[in-house]
PDB file of C-alpha atoms and ligand atoms in Angstrom:
ATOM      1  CA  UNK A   1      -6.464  13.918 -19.595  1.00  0.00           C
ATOM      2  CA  UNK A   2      -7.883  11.888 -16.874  1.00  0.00           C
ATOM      3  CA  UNK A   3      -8.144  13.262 -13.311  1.00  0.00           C
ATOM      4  CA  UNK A   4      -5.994  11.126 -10.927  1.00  0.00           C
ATOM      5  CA  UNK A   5      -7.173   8.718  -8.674  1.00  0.00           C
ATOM      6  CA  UNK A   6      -5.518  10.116  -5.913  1.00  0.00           C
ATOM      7  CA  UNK A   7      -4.129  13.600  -5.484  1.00  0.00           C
ATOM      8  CA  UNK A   8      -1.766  15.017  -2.794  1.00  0.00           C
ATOM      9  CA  UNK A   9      -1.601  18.502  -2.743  1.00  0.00           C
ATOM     10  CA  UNK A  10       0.875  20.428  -0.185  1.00  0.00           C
ATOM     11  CA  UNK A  11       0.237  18.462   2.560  1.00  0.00           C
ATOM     12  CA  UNK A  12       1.835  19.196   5.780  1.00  0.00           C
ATOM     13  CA  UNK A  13       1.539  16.597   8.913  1.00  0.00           C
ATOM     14  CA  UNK A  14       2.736  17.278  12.666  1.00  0.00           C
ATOM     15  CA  UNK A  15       3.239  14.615  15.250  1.00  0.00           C
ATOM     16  CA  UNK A  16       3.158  17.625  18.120  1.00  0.00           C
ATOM     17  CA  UNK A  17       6.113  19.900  17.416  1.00  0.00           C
ATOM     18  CA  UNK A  18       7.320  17.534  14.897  1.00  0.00           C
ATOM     19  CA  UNK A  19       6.486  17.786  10.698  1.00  0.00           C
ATOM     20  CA  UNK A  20       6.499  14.843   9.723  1.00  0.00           C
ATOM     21  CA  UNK A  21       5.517  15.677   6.116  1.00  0.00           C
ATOM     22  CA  UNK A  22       6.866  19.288   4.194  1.00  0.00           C
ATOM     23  CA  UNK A  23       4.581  20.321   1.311  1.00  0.00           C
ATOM     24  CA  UNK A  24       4.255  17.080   0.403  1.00  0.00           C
ATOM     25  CA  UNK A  25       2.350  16.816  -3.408  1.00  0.00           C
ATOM     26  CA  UNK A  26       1.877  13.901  -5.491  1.00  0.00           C
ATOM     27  CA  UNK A  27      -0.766  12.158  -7.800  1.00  0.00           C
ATOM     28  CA  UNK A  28      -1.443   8.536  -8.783  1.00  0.00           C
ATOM     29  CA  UNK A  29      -3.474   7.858 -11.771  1.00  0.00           C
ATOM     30  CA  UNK A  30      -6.083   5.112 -12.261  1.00  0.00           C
ATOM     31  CA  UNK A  31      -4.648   1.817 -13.283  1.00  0.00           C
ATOM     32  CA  UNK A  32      -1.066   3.480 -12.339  1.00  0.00           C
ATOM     33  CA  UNK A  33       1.498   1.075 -10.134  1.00  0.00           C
ATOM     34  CA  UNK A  34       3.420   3.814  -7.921  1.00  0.00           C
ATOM     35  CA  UNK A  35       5.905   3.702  -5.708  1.00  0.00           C
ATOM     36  CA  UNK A  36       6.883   6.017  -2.466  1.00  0.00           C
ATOM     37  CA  UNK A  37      10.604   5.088  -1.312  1.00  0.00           C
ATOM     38  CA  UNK A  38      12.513   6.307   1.142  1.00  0.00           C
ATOM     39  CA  UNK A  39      14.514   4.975   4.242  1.00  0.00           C
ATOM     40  CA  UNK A  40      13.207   4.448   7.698  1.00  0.00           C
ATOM     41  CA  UNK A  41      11.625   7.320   9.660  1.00  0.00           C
ATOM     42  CA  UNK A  42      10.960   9.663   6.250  1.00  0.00           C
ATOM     43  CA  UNK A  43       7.626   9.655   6.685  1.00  0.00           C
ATOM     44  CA  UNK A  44       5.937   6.944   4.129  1.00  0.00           C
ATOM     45  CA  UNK A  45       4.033   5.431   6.352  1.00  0.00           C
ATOM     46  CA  UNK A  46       2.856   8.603   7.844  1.00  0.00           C
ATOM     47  CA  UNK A  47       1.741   9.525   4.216  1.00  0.00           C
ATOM     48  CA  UNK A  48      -0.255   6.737   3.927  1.00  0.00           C
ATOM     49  CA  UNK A  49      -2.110   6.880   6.732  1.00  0.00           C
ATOM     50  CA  UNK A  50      -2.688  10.134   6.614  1.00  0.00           C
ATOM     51  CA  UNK A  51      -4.639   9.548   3.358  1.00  0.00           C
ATOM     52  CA  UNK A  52      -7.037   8.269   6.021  1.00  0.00           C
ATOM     53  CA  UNK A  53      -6.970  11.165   8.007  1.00  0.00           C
ATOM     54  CA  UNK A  54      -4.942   9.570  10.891  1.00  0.00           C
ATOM     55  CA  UNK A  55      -3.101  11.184  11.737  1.00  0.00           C
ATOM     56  CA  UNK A  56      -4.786  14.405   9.943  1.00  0.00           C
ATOM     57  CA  UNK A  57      -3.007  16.937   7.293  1.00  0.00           C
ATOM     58  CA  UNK A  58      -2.329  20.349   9.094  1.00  0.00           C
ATOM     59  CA  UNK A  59      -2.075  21.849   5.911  1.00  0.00           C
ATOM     60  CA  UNK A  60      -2.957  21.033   2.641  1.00  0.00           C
ATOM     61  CA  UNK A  61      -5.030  18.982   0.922  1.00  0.00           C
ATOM     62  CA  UNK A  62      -6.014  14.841  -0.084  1.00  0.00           C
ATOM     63  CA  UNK A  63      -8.547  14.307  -3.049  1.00  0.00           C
ATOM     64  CA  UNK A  64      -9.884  10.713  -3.891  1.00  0.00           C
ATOM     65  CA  UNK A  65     -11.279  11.022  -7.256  1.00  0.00           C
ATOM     66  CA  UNK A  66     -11.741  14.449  -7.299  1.00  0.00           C
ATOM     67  CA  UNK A  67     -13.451  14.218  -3.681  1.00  0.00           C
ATOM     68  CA  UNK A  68     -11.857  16.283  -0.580  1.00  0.00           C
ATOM     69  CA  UNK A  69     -10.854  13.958   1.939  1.00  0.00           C
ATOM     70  CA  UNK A  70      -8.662  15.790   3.619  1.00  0.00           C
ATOM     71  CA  UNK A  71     -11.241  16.146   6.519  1.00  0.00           C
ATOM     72  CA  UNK A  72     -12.958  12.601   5.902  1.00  0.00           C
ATOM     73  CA  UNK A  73     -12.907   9.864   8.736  1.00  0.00           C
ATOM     74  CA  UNK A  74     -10.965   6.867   7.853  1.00  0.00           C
ATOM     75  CA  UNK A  75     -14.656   5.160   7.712  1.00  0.00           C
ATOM     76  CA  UNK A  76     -15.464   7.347   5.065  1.00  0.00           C
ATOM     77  CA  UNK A  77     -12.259   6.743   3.016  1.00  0.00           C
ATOM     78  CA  UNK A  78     -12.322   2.803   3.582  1.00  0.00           C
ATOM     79  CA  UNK A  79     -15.875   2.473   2.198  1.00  0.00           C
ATOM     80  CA  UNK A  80     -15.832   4.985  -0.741  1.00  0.00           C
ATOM     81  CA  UNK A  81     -12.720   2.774  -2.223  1.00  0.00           C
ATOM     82  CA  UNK A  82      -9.436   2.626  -0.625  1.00  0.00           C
ATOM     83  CA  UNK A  83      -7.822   0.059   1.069  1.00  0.00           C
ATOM     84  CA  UNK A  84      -4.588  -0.538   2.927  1.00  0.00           C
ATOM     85  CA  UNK A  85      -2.388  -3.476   3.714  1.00  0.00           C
ATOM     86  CA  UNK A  86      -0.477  -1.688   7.067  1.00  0.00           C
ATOM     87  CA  UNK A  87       3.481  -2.118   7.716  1.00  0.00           C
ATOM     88  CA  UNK A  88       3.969  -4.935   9.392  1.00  0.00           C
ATOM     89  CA  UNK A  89       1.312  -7.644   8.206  1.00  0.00           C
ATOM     90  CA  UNK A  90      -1.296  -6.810  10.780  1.00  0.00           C
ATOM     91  CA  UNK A  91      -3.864  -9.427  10.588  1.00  0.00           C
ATOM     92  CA  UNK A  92      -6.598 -10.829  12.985  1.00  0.00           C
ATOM     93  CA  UNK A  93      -3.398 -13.780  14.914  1.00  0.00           C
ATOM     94  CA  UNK A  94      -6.701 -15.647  16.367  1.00  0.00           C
ATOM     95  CA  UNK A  95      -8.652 -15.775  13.287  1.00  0.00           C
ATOM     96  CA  UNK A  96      -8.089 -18.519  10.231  1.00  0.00           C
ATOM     97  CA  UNK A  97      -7.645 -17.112   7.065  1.00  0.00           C
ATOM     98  CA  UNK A  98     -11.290 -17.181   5.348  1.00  0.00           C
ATOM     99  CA  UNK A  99     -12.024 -15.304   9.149  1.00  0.00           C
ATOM    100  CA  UNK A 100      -9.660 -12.463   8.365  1.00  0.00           C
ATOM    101  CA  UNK A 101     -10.653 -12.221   4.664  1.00  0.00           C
ATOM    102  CA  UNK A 102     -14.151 -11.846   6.138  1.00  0.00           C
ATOM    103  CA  UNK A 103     -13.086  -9.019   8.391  1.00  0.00           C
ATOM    104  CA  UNK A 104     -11.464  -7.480   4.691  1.00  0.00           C
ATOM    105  CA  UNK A 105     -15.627  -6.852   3.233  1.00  0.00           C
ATOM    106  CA  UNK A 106     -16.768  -4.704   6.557  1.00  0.00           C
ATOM    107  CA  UNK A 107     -16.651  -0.960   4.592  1.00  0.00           C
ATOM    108  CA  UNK A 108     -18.576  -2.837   1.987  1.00  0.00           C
ATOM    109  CA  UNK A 109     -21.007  -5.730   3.407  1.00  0.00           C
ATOM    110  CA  UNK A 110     -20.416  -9.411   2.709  1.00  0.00           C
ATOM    111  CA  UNK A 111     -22.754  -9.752  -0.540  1.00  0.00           C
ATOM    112  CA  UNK A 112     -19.920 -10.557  -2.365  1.00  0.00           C
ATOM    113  CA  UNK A 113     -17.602 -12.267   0.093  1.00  0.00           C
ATOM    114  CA  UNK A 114     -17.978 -15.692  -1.406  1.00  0.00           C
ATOM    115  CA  UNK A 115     -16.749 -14.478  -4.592  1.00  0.00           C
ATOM    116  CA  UNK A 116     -14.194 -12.706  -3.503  1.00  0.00           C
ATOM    117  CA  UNK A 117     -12.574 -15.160  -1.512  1.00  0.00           C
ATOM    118  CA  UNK A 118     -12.792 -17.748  -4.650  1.00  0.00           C
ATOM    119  CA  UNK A 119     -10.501 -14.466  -6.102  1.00  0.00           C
ATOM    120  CA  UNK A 120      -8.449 -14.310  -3.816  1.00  0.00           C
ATOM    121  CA  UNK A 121      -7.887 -18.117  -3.549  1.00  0.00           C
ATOM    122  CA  UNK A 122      -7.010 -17.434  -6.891  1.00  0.00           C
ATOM    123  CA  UNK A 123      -4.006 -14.988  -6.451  1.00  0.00           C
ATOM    124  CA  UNK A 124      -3.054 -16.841  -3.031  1.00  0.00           C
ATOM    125  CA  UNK A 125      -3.194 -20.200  -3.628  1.00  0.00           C
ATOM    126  CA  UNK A 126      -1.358 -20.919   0.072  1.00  0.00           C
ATOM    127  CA  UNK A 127      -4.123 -18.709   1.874  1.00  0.00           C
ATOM    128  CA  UNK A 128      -6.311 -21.499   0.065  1.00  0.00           C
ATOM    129  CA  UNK A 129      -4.815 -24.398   1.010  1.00  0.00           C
ATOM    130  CA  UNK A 130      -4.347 -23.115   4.426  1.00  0.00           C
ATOM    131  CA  UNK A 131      -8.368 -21.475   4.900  1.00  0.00           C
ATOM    132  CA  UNK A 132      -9.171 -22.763   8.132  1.00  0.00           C
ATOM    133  CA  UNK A 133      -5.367 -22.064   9.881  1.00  0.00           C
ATOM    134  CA  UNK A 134      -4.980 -19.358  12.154  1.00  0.00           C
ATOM    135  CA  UNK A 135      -3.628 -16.593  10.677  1.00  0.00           C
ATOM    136  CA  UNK A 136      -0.717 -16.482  13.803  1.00  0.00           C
ATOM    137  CA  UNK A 137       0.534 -20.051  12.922  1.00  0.00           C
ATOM    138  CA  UNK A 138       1.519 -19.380   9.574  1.00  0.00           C
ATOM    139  CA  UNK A 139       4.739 -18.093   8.061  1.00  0.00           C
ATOM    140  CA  UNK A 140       5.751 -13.805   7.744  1.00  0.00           C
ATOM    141  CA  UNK A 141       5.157 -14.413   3.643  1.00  0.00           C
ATOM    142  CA  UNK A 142       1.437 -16.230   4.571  1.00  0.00           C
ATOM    143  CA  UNK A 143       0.527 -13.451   6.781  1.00  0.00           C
ATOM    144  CA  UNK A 144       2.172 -10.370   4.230  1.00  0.00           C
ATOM    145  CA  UNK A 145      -0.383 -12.711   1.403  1.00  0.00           C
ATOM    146  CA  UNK A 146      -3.380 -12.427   3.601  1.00  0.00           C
ATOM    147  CA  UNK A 147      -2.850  -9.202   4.750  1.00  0.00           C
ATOM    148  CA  UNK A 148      -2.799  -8.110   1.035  1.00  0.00           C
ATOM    149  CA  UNK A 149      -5.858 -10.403   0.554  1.00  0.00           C
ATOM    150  CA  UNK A 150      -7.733  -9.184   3.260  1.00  0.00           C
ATOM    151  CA  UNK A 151      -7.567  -5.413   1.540  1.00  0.00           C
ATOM    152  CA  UNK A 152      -8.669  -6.661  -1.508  1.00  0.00           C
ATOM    153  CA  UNK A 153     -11.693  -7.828   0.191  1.00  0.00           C
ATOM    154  CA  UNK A 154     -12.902  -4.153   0.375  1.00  0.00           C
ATOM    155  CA  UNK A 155     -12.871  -4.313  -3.521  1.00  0.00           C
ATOM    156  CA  UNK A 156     -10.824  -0.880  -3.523  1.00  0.00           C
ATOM    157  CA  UNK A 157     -10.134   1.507  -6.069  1.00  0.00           C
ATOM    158  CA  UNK A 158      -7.043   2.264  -5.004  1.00  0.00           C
ATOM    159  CA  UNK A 159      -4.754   0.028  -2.823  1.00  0.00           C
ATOM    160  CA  UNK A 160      -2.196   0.932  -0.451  1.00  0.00           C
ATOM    161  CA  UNK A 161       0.480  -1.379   0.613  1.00  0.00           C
ATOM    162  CA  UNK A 162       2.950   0.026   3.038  1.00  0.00           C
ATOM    163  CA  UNK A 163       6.361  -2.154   2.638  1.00  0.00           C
ATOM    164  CA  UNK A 164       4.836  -5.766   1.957  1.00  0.00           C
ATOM    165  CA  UNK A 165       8.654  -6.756   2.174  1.00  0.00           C
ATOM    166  CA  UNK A 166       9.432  -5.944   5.096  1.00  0.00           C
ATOM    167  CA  UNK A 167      11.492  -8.940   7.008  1.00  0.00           C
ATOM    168  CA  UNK A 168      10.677 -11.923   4.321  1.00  0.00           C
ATOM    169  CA  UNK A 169      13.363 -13.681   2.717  1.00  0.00           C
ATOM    170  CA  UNK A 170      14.587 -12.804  -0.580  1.00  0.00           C
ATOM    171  CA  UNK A 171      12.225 -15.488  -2.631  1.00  0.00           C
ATOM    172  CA  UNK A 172       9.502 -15.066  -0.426  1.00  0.00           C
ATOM    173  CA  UNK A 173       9.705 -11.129  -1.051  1.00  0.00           C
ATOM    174  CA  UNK A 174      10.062 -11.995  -5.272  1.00  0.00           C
ATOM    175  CA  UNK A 175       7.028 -14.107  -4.562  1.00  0.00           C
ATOM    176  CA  UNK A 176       4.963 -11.106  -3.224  1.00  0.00           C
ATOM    177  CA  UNK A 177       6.289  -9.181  -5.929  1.00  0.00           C
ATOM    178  CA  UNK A 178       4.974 -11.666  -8.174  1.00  0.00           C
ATOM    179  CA  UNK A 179       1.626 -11.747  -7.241  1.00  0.00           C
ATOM    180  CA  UNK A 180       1.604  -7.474  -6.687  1.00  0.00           C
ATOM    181  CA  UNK A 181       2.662  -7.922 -10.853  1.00  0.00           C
ATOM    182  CA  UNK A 182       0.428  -9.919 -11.455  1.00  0.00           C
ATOM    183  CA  UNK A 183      -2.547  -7.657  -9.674  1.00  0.00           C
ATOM    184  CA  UNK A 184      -1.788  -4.616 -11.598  1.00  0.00           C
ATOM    185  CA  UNK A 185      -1.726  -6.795 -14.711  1.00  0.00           C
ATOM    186  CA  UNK A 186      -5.671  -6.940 -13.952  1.00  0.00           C
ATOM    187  CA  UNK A 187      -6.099  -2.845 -13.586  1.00  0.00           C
ATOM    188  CA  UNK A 188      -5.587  -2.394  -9.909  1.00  0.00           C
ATOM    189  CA  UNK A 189      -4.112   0.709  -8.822  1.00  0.00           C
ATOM    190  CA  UNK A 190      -1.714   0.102  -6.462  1.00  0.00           C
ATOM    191  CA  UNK A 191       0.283   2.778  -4.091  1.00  0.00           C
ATOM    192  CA  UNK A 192       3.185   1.036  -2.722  1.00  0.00           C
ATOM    193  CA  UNK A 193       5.721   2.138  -0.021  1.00  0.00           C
ATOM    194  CA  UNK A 194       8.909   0.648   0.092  1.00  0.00           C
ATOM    195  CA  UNK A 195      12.206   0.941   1.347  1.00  0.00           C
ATOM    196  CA  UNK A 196      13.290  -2.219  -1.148  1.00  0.00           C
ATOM    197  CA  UNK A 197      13.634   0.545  -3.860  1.00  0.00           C
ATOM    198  CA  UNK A 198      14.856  -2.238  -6.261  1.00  0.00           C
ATOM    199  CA  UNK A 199      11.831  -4.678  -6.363  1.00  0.00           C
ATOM    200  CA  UNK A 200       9.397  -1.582  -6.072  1.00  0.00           C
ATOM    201  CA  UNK A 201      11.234   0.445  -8.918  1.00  0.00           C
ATOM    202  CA  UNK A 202      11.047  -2.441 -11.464  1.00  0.00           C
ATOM    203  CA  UNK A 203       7.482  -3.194 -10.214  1.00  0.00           C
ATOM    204  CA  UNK A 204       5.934   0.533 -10.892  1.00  0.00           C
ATOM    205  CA  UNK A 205       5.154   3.034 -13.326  1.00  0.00           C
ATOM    206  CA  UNK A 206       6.443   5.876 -11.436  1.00  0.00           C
ATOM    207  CA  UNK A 207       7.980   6.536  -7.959  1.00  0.00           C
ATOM    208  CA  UNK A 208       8.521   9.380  -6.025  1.00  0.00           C
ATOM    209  CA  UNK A 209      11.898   9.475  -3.195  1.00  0.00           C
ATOM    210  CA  UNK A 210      10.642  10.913   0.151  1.00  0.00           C
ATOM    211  CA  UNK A 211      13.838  12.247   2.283  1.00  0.00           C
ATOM    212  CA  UNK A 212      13.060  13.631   5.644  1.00  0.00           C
ATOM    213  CA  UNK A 213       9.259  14.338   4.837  1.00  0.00           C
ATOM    214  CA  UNK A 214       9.975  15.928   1.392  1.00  0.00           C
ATOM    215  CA  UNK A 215       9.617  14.655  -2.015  1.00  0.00           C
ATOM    216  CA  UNK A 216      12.792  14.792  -3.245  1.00  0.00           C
ATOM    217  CA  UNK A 217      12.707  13.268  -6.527  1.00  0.00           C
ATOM    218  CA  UNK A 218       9.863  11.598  -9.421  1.00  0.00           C
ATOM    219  CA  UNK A 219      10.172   9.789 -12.280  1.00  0.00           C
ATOM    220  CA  UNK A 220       9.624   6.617 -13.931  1.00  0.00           C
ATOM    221  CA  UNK A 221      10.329   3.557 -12.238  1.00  0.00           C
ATOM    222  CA  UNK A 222      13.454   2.716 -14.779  1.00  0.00           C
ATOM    223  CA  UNK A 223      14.592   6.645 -14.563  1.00  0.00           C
ATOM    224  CA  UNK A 224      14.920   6.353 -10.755  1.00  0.00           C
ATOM    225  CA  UNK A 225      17.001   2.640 -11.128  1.00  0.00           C
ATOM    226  CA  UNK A 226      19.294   4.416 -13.176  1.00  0.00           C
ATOM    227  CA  UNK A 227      19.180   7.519 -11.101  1.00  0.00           C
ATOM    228  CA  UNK A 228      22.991   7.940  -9.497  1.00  0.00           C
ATOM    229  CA  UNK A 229      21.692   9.916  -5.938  1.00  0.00           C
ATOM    230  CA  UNK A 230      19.021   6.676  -5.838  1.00  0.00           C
ATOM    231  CA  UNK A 231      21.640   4.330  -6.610  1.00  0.00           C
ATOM    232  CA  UNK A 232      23.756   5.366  -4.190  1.00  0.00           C
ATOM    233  CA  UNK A 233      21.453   5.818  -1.224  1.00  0.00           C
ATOM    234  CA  UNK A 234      18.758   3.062  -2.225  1.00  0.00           C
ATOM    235  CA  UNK A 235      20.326   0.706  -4.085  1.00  0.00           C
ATOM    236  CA  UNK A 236      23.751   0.291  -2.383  1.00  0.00           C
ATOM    237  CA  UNK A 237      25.499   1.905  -5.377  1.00  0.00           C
ATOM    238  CA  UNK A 238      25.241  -0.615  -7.512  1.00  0.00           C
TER     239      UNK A 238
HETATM  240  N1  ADP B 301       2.829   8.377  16.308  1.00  0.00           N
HETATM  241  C1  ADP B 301       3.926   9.117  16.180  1.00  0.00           C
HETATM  242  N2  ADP B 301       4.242  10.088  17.087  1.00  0.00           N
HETATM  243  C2  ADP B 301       5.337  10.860  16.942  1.00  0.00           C
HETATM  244  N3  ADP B 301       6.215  10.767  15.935  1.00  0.00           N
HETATM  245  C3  ADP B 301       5.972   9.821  15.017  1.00  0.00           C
HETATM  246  C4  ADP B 301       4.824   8.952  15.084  1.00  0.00           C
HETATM  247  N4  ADP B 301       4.855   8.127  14.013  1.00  0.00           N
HETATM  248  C5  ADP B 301       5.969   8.452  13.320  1.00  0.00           C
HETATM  249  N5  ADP B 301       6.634   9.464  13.911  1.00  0.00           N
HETATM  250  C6  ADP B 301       7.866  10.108  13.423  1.00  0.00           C
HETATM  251  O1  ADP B 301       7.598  10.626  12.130  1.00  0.00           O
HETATM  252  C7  ADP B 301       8.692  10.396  11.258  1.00  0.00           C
HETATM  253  C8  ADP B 301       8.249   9.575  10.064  1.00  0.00           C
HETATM  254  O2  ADP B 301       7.887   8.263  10.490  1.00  0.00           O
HETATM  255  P1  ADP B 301       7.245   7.204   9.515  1.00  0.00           P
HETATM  256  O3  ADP B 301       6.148   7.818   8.752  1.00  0.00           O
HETATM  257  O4  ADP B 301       6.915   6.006  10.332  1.00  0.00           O
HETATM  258  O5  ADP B 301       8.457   6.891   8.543  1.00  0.00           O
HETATM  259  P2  ADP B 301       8.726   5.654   7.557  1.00  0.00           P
HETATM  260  O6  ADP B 301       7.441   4.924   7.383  1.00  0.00           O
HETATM  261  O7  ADP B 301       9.248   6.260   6.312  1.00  0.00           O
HETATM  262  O8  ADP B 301       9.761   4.802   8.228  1.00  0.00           O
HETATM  263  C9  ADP B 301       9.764   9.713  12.092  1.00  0.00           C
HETATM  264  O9  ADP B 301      10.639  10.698  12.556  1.00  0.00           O
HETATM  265  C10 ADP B 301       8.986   9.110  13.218  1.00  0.00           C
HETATM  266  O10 ADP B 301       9.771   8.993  14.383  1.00  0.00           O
HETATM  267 MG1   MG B 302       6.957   2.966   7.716  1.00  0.00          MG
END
């Protein structure tokens, strides 16, 4: 059996007096689309980030390909292979496109920028037609694209995407979805947080339910849709 890509094991995190995350364990194999869901405030984003030690397990422990990063700096993380696209779409606002995508190659050095930008031109062909725009002039779905874009420019081993739908319209959201399909299609591993459990379910392998800094259930993505506690709290019943 392969070792996974990335491995949570027991991790606690405290914001002060607060746990924020409760023996929280979890694995994601290479090539492996995964989703975390979970409603606002259970702690995915605070899982993700802490996978770049900020804030930093207080018990615990993160491996990266069998590596303990548990007590890494988020330098050391970002240039050994992972990459993140944060919540809310936080690019460069000043910068045009190719600027930001620039910005995307600093863990690894810009020998390969030109490339990679023809890539990503490839996925994105809006952050293409729109290169030399400044990244605040252009629409939530543009910005969510090169924010997605801009991680990619790290050429990561493992991506990170924490709720790429957050406040797009429906088709613009399908679109995204699209494209994340479309990535994993060429072997990217991708760790997705959500709280659109429907588009991330359908899109993933396997997901895992956070509830109030706990994993509270794991499956495959089509045993969670048909799942009646997810149903009911995730996907309005239905
Ligand atoms: N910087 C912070 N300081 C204190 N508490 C925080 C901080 N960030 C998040 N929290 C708290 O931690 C919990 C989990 O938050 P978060 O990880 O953002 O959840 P989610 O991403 O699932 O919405 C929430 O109760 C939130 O209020
Ligand atoms: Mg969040």
């Amino acid at each position: 059996m392969s070792e996974p890509i990335l491995e949570l094991k027991d991790v606690d995190v405290h914001y002060g007096v607060i746990q924020a995350l409760k023996k929280v364990s979890l694995h994601i194999d290479e090539g492996e689309t995964v989703s975390l869901i979970g409603s606002n405030g259970a702690g995915k984003s605070t899982l993700l980030m802490s996978i770049f030690g900020q804030p930093r397990a207080s018990a615990g422990q993160i491996l990266f390909r069998g590596t303990d990063i548990t007590h890494k700096s988020s330098h050391y993380v970002a240039s050994n292979g992972v990459a993140q696209a944060p919540e809310g779409r936080r690019v460069f606002p000043d910068m045009s496109v190719e600027e930001n995508l620039l910005m995307g190659t600093i863990p690894i050095g810009t020998a390969h920028a030109d490339e990679d930008m023809q890539r990503m031109f490839e996925l994105f062909p809006r952050l293409k037609e729109r290169r030399n725009q400044r990244a605040m002039t252009m629409s939530g779905g543009e910005q969510q694209m090169l924010a997605i874009a801009r991680a990619l420019m790290s050429r990561p081993k493992l991506l990170l995407l924490d709720e790429p739908s957050l406040g797009l319209a429906p088709i613009v959201v399908k679109q995204i979805f699209q494209t994340l399909r479309e990535l994993a299609a060429t072997g990217m591993t991708i760790f997705l947080v959500e709280q659109n459990a429907n588009h991330a379910l359908r899109l993933s392998d396997r997901a895992y339910v956070m509830v109030t800094g706990e994993i509270r259930l794991s499956g495959t993505g089509e045993e969670l849709l048909g799942n009646q506690e997810v149903r009911n709290a995730y996907l309005g019943g239905h």
